[in-house]
Short mmCIF file of C-alpha atoms in Angstrom, two decimals:
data_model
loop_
_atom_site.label_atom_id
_atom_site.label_comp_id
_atom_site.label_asym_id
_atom_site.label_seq_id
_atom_site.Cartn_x
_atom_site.Cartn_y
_atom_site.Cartn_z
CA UNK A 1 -6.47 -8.95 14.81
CA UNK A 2 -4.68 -5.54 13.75
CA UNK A 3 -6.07 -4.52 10.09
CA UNK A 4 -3.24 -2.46 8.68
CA UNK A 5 -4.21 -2.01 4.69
CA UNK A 6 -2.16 -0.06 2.39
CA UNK A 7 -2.83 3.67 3.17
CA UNK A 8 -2.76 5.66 -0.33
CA UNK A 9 -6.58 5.48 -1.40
CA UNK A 10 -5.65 4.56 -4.74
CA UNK A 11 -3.55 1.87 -3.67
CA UNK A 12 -5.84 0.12 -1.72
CA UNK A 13 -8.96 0.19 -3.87
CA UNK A 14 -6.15 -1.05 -6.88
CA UNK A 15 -5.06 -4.09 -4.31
CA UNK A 16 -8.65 -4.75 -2.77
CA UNK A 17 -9.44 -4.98 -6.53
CA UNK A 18 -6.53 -7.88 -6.81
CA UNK A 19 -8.88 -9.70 -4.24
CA UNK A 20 -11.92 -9.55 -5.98
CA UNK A 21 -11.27 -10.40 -8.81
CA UNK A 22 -9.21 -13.29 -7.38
CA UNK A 23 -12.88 -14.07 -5.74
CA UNK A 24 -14.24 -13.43 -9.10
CA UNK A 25 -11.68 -16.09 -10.85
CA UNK A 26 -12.46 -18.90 -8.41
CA UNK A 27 -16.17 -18.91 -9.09
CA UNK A 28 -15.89 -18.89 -12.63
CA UNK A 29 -13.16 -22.17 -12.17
CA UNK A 30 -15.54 -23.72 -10.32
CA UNK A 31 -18.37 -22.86 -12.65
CA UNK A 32 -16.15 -24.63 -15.44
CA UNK A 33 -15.51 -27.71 -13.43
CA UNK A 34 -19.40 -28.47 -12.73
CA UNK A 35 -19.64 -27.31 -16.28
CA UNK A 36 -17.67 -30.40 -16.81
CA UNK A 37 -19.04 -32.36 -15.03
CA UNK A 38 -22.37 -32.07 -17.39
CA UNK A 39 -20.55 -32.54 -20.25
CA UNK A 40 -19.24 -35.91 -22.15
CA UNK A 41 -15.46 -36.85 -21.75
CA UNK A 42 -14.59 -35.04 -25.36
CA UNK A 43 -14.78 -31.80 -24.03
CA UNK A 44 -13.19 -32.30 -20.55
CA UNK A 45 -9.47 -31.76 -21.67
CA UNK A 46 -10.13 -28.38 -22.82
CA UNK A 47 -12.71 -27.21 -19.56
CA UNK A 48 -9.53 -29.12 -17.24
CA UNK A 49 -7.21 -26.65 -18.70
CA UNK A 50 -9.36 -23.21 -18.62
CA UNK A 51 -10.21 -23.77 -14.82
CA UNK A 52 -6.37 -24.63 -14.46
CA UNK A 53 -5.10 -21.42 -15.81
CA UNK A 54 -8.05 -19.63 -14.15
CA UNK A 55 -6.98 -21.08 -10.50
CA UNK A 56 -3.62 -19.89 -11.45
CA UNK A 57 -4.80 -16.51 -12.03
CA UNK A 58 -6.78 -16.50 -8.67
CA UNK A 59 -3.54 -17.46 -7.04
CA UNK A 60 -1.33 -14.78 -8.71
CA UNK A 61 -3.84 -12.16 -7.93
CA UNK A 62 -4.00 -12.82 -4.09
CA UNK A 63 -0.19 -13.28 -3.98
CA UNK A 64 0.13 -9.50 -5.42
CA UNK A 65 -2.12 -8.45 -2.90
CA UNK A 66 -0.09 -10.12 -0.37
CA UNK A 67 3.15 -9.22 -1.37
CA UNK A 68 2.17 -5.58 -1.72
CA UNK A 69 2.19 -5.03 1.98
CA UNK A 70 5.61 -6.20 2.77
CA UNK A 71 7.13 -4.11 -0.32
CA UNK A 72 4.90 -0.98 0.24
CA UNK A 73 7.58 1.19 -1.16
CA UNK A 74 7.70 -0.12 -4.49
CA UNK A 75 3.89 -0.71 -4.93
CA UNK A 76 4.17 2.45 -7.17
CA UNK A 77 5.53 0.54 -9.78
CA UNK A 78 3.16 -1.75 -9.96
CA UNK A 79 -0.11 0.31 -10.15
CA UNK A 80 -0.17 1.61 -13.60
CA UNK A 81 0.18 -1.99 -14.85
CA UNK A 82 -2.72 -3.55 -12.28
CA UNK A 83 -4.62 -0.67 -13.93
CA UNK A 84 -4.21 -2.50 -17.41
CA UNK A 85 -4.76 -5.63 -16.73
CA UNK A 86 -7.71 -5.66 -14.10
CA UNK A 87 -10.42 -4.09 -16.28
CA UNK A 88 -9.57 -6.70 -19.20
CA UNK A 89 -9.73 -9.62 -16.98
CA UNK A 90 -13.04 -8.68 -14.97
CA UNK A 91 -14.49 -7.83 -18.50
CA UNK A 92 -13.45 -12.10 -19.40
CA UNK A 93 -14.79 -13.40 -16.70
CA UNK A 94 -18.31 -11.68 -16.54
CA UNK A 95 -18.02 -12.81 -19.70
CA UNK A 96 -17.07 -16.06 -19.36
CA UNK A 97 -19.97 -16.44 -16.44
CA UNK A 98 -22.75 -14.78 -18.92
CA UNK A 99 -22.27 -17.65 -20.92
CA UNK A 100 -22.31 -20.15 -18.62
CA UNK A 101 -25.51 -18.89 -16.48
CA UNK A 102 -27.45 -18.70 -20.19
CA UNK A 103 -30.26 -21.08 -18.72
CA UNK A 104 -31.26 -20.72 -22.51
CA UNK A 105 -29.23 -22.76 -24.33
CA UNK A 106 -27.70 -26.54 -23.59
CA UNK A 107 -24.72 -27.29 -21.68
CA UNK A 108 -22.95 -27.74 -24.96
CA UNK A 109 -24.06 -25.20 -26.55
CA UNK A 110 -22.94 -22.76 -23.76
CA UNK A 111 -19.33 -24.08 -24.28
CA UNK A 112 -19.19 -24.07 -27.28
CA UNK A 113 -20.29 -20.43 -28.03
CA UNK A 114 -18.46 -19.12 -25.08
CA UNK A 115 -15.24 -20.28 -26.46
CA UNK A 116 -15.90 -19.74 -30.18
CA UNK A 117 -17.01 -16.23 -29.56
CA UNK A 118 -14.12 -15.22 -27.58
CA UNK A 119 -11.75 -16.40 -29.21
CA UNK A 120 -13.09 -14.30 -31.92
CA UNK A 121 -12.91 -11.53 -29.73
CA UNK A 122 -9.52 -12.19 -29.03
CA UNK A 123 -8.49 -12.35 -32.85
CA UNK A 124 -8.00 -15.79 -32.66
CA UNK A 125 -6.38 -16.15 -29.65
CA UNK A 126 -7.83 -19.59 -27.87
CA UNK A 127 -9.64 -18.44 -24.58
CA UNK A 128 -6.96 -20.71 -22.47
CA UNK A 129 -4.27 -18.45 -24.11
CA UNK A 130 -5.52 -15.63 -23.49
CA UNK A 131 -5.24 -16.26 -19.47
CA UNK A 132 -1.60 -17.36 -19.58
CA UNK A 133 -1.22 -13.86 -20.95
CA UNK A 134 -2.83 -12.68 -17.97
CA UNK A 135 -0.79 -15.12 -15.60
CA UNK A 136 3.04 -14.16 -17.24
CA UNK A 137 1.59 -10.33 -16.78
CA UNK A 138 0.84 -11.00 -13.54
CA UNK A 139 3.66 -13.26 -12.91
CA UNK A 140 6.35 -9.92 -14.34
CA UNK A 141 4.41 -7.73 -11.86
CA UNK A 142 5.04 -10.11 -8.83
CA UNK A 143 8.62 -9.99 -10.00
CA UNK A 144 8.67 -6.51 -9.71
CA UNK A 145 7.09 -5.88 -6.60
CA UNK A 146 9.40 -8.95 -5.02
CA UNK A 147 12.37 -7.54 -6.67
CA UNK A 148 12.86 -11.41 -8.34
CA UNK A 149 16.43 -11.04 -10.43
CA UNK A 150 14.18 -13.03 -13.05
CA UNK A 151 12.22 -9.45 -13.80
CA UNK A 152 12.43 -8.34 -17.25
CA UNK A 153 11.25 -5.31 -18.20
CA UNK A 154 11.13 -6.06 -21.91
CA UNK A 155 9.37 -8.84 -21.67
CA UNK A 156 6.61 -7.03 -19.36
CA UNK A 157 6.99 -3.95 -21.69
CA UNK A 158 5.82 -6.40 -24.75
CA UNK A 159 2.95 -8.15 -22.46
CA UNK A 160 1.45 -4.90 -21.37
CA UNK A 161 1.51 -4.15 -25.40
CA UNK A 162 -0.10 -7.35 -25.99
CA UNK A 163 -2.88 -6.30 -22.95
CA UNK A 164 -3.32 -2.97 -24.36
CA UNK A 165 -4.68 -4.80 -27.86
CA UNK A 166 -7.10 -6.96 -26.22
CA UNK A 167 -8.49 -4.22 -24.41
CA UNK A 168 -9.13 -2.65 -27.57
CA UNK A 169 -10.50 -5.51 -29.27
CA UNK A 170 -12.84 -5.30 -25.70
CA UNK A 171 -13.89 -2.35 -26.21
CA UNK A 172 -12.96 -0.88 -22.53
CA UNK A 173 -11.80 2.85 -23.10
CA UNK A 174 -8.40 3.48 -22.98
CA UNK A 175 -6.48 4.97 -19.32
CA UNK A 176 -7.85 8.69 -19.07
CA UNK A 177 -4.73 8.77 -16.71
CA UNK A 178 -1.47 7.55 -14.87
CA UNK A 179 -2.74 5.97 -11.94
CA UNK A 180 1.01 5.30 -10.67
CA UNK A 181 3.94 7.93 -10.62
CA UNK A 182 6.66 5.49 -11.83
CA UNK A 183 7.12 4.16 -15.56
CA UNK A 184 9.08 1.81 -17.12
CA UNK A 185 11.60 4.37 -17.78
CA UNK A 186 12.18 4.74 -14.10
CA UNK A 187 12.04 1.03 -13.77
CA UNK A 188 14.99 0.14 -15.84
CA UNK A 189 18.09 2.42 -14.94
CA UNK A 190 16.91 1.89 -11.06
CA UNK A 191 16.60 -2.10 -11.08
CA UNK A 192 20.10 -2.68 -9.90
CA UNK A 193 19.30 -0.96 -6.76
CA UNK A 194 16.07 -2.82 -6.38
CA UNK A 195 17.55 -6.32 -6.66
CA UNK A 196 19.93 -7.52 -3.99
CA UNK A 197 22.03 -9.81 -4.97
CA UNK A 198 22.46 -10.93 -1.54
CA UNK A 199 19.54 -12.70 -0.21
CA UNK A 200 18.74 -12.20 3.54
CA UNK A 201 20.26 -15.32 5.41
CA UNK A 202 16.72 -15.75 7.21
CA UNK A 203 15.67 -16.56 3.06
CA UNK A 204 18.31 -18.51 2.30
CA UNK A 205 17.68 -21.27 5.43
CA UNK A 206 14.04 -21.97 4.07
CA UNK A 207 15.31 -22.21 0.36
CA UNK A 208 16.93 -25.20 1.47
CA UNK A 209 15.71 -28.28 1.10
CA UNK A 210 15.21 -30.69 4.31
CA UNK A 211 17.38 -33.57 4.59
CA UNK A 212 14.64 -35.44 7.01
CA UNK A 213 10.78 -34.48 7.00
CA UNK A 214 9.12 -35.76 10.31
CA UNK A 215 5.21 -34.65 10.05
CA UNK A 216 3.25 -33.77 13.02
CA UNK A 217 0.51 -34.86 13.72
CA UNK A 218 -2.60 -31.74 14.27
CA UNK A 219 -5.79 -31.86 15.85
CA UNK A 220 -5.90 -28.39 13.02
CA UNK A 221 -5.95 -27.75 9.78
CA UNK A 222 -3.01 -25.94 8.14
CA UNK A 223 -3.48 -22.45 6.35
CA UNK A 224 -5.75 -22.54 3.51
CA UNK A 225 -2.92 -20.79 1.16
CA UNK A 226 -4.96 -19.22 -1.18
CA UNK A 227 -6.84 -17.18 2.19
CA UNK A 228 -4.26 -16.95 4.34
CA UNK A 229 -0.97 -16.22 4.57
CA UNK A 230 2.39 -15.04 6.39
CA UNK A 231 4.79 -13.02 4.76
CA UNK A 232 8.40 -11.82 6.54
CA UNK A 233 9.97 -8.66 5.73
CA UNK A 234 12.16 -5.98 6.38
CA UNK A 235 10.62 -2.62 7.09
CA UNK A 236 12.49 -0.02 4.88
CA UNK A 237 11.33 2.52 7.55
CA UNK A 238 13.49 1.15 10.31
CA UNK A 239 15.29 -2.30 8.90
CA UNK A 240 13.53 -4.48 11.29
CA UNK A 241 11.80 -7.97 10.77
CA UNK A 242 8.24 -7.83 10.45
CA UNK A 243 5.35 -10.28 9.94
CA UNK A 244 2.37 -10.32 8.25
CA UNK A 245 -0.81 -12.06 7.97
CA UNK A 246 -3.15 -11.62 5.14
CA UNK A 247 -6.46 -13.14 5.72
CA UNK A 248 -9.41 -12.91 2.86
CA UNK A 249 -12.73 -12.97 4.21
CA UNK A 250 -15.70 -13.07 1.15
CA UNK A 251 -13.82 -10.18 -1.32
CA UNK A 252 -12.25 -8.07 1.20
CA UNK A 253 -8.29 -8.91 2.18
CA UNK A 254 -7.53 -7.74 5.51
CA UNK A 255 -3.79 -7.73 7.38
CA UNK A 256 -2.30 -7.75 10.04
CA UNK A 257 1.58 -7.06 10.88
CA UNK A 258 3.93 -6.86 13.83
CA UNK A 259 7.88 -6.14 14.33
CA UNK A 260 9.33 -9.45 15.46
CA UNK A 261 10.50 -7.45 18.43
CA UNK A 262 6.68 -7.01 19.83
CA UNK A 263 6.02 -10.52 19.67
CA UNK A 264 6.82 -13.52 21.67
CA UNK A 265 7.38 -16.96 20.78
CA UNK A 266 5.90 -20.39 22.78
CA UNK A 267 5.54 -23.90 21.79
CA UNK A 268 1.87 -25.54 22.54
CA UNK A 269 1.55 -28.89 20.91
CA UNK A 270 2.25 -28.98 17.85
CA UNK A 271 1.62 -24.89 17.46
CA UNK A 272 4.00 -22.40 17.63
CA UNK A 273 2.05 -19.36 19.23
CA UNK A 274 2.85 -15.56 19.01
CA UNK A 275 1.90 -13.17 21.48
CA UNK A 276 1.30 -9.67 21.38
CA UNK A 277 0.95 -7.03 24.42
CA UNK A 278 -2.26 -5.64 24.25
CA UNK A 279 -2.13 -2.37 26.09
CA UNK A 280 -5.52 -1.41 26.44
CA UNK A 281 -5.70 -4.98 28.44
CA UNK A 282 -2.42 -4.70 30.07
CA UNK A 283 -1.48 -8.45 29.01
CA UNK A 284 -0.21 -10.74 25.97
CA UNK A 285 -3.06 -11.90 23.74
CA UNK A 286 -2.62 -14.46 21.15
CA UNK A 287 -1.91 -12.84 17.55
CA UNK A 288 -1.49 -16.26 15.49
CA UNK A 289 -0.95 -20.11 16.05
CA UNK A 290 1.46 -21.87 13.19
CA UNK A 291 0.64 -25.47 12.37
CA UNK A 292 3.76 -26.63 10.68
CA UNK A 293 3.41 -29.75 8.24
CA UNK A 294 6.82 -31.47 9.90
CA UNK A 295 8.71 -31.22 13.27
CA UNK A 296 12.02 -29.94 11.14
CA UNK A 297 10.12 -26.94 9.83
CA UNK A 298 8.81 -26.14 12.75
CA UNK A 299 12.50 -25.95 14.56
CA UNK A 300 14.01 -23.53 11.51
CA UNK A 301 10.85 -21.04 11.86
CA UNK A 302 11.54 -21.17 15.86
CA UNK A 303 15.42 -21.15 15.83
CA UNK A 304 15.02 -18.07 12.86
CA UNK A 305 12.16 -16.08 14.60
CA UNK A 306 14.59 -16.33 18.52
CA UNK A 307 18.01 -15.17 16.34
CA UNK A 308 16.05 -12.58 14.60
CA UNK A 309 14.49 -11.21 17.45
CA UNK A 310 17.87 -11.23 19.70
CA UNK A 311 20.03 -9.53 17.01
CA UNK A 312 17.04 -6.53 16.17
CA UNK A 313 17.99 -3.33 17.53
CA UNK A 314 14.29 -2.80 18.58
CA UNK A 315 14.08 -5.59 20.74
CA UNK A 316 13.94 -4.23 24.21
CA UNK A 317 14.01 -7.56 26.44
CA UNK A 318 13.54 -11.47 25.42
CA UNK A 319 12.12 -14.02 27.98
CA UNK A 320 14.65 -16.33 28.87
CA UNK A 321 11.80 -18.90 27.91
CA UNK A 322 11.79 -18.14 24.77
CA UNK A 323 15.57 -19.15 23.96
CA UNK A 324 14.27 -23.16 25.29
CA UNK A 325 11.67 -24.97 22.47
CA UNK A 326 9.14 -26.57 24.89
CA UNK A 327 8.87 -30.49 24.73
CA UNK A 328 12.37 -30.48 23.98
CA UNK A 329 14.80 -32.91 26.94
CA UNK A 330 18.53 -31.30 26.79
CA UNK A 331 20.82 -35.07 26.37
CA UNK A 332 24.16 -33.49 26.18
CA UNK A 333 25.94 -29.88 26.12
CA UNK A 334 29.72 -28.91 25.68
CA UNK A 335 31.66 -25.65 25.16
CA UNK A 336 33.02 -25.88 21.44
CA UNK A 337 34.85 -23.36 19.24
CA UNK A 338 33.12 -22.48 16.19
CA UNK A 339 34.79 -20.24 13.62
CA UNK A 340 36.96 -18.81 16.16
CA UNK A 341 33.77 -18.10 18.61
CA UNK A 342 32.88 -19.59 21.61
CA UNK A 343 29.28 -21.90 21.43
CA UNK A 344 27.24 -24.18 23.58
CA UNK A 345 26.67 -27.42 22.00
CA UNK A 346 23.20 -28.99 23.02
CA UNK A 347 21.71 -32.03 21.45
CA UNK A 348 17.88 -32.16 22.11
CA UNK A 349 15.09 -34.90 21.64
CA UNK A 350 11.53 -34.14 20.69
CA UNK A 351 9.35 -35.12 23.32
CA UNK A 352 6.72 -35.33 21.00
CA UNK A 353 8.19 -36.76 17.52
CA UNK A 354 11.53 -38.32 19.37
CA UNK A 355 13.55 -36.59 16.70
CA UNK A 356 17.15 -35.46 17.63
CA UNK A 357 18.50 -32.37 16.72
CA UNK A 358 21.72 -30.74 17.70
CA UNK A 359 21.81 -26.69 18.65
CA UNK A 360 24.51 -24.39 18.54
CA UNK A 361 24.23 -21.00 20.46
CA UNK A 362 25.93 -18.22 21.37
CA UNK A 363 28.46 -18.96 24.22
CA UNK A 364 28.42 -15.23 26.20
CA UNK A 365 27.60 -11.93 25.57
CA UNK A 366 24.64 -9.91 24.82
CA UNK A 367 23.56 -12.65 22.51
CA UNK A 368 24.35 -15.71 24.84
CA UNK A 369 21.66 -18.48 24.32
CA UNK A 370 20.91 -17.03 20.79
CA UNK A 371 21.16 -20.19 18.30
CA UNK A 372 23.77 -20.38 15.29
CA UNK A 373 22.58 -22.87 13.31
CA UNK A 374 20.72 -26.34 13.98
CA UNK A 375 21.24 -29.92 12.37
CA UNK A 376 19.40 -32.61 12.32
CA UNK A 377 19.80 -36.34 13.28
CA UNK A 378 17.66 -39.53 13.04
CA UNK A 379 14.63 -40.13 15.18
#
């Protein structure tokens, strides 16, 4: 696998941070949960709800760090704010595991002063609180890096305020420096140009829900989300689809990414594999294997990944394998008119799942065999 990490130094020790302390937060959640275990039913409720909002942290942290590679250019505006909130988390959750490793004191007594205490460093802010104030910081920040409509830079403007109060109360010094070059004065007059409000039509297929859900069956597990994860995106260097992999391994993230138009798409089994060319080799080498949850899913990423590679610029040739989904049996195709274009109608059955499906492609042209849209029917 390719490791491609964000180049700027101070970028990448910022987003490698994300990771750790992501590490960092699912220790400590499952420190609270044996924690739990130990301790009688009264005090579960309040333990269930810390290592909730402290998985949700972990979460948000490696989604940033995710994210940040398929929206490199605005990762600037970002980094003074990751800057703010990292030290004050890492300094809670030390904290958090100090108390819980005191071998010196009961179970109970270990909960009890660990939440007493701060809280009291928090001015009275309940310890559970005081992570949902990390999560809707780092929520605003994902928002910002994914240029979300729902952004609002008020409302991050009075979180960071909050953040900057608690560090205080922490006793971590204050920012000798700017560690980004953008502030929220920059932010605000430019957002309209960072949010389009026309989403990609490759987004808007997977944002809708699935009329029929067939599941295949795997002799592999799916993708451990919180590890691993692919991301598509348009490189603002050259407009093209991309994909990328981000795979955490102990504390360290690493990724991997490739233009649509270098890969190469195959069914095996239940898997839809990727290729690369390996030049050094002279020959295609697998880059990833996708182990969908259901048969329909696995169509839209296949139909999406063939129509974005024919219609990218960069795409020097496509096999003419690759516009046929293996352990599919053709039952009928027609010439229809579609919106005042000429299409091939096919209606295929899963050899595998015996699900129909009906495919509309491109007629002639440069894009003939390049699929329109796809519709499902009973199995």
């Amino acid at each position: 696998m390719d490791h491609n990490n964000i180049d700027t130094p101070c970028e990448r020790h910022l987003f490698q941070s994300c990771c750790h302390e992501a590490e960092r937060a699912a220790i400590v959640a499952v420190a609270l949960d044996q924690l739990r275990e130990a301790l009688p039913e009264s005090f579960h409720s309040h333990l269930i709800a810390l290592a909730g909002v402290i998985w949700d942290s972990s979460r948000r942290l490696r989604d940033l760090a995710s994210n940040s590679q398929s929206h490199i250019e605005r990762v600037p505006l970002v980094l003074d704010y990751l800057d703010i909130i990292l030290p004050c988390l890492c300094r809670t959750l030390n904290d958090i595991l100090g108390y819980y490793e005191d071998r010196s004191l009961a179970r109970e007594i270990r909960w009890r002063k660990m939440y007493n205490k701060m809280t009291e460093e928090a001015g009275g802010v309940p310890l559970p609180q005081r992570f949902v104030l990390y999560n809707d910081f780092l929520a605003m920040l994902g928002s910002l890096l994914n240029r979300s409509p729902s952004f609002d830079p008020n409302t991050l403007e009075t979180l960071r305020g909050h953040l900057v109060k608690l560090r205080e109360k922490q006793r971590i010094p204050p920012l000798p420096h700017q560690v980004g070059s953008v502030s929220l004065a920059d932010i605000v007059p430019s957002w309209a140009t960072l949010t389009d409000p026309s989403a990609h039509w490759a987004e808007q297929i997977f944002s809708l829900p699935l009329a029929s859900r067939t599941v295949l069956k795997h002799v592999k597990p799916p993708f451990d989300s919180d590890r691993t994860s692919v991301v598509a995106y348009l490189n603002p260097l050259d407009q093209a689809p991309y994909l990328l992999i981000r795979s955490v391994q102990g504390e360290v993230a690493w990724f991997s990414s490739h233009g649509i138009h270098e890969l190469c798409i195959g069914r095996e089994g239940s898997a839809l594999q990727l290729k690369r060319w390996s030049r050094s080799e002279r020959c295609s080498k697998l880059w990833a294997a996708f182990y969908f949850i259901t048969w329909e899913e696995m169509v839209l990423f296949y139909c999406t990944f063939v129509a974005l590679k024919a219609r990218n610029k960069l795409t020097v040739q496509i096999n003419p394998t690759e516009f046929q989904l293996q352990r599919e049996k053709r039952l009928f195709q027609a010439q229809i008119v579609d919106d005042g274009y000429k299409h091939s109608l096919v209606v295929y059955e899963d050899q595998q799942t015996h699900g129909i499906r009906l495919q509309a492609a491109v007629w002639d042209g440069e894009l003939k065999q390049c699929p329109v849209w796809t519709a499902f029917g009973g199995s």
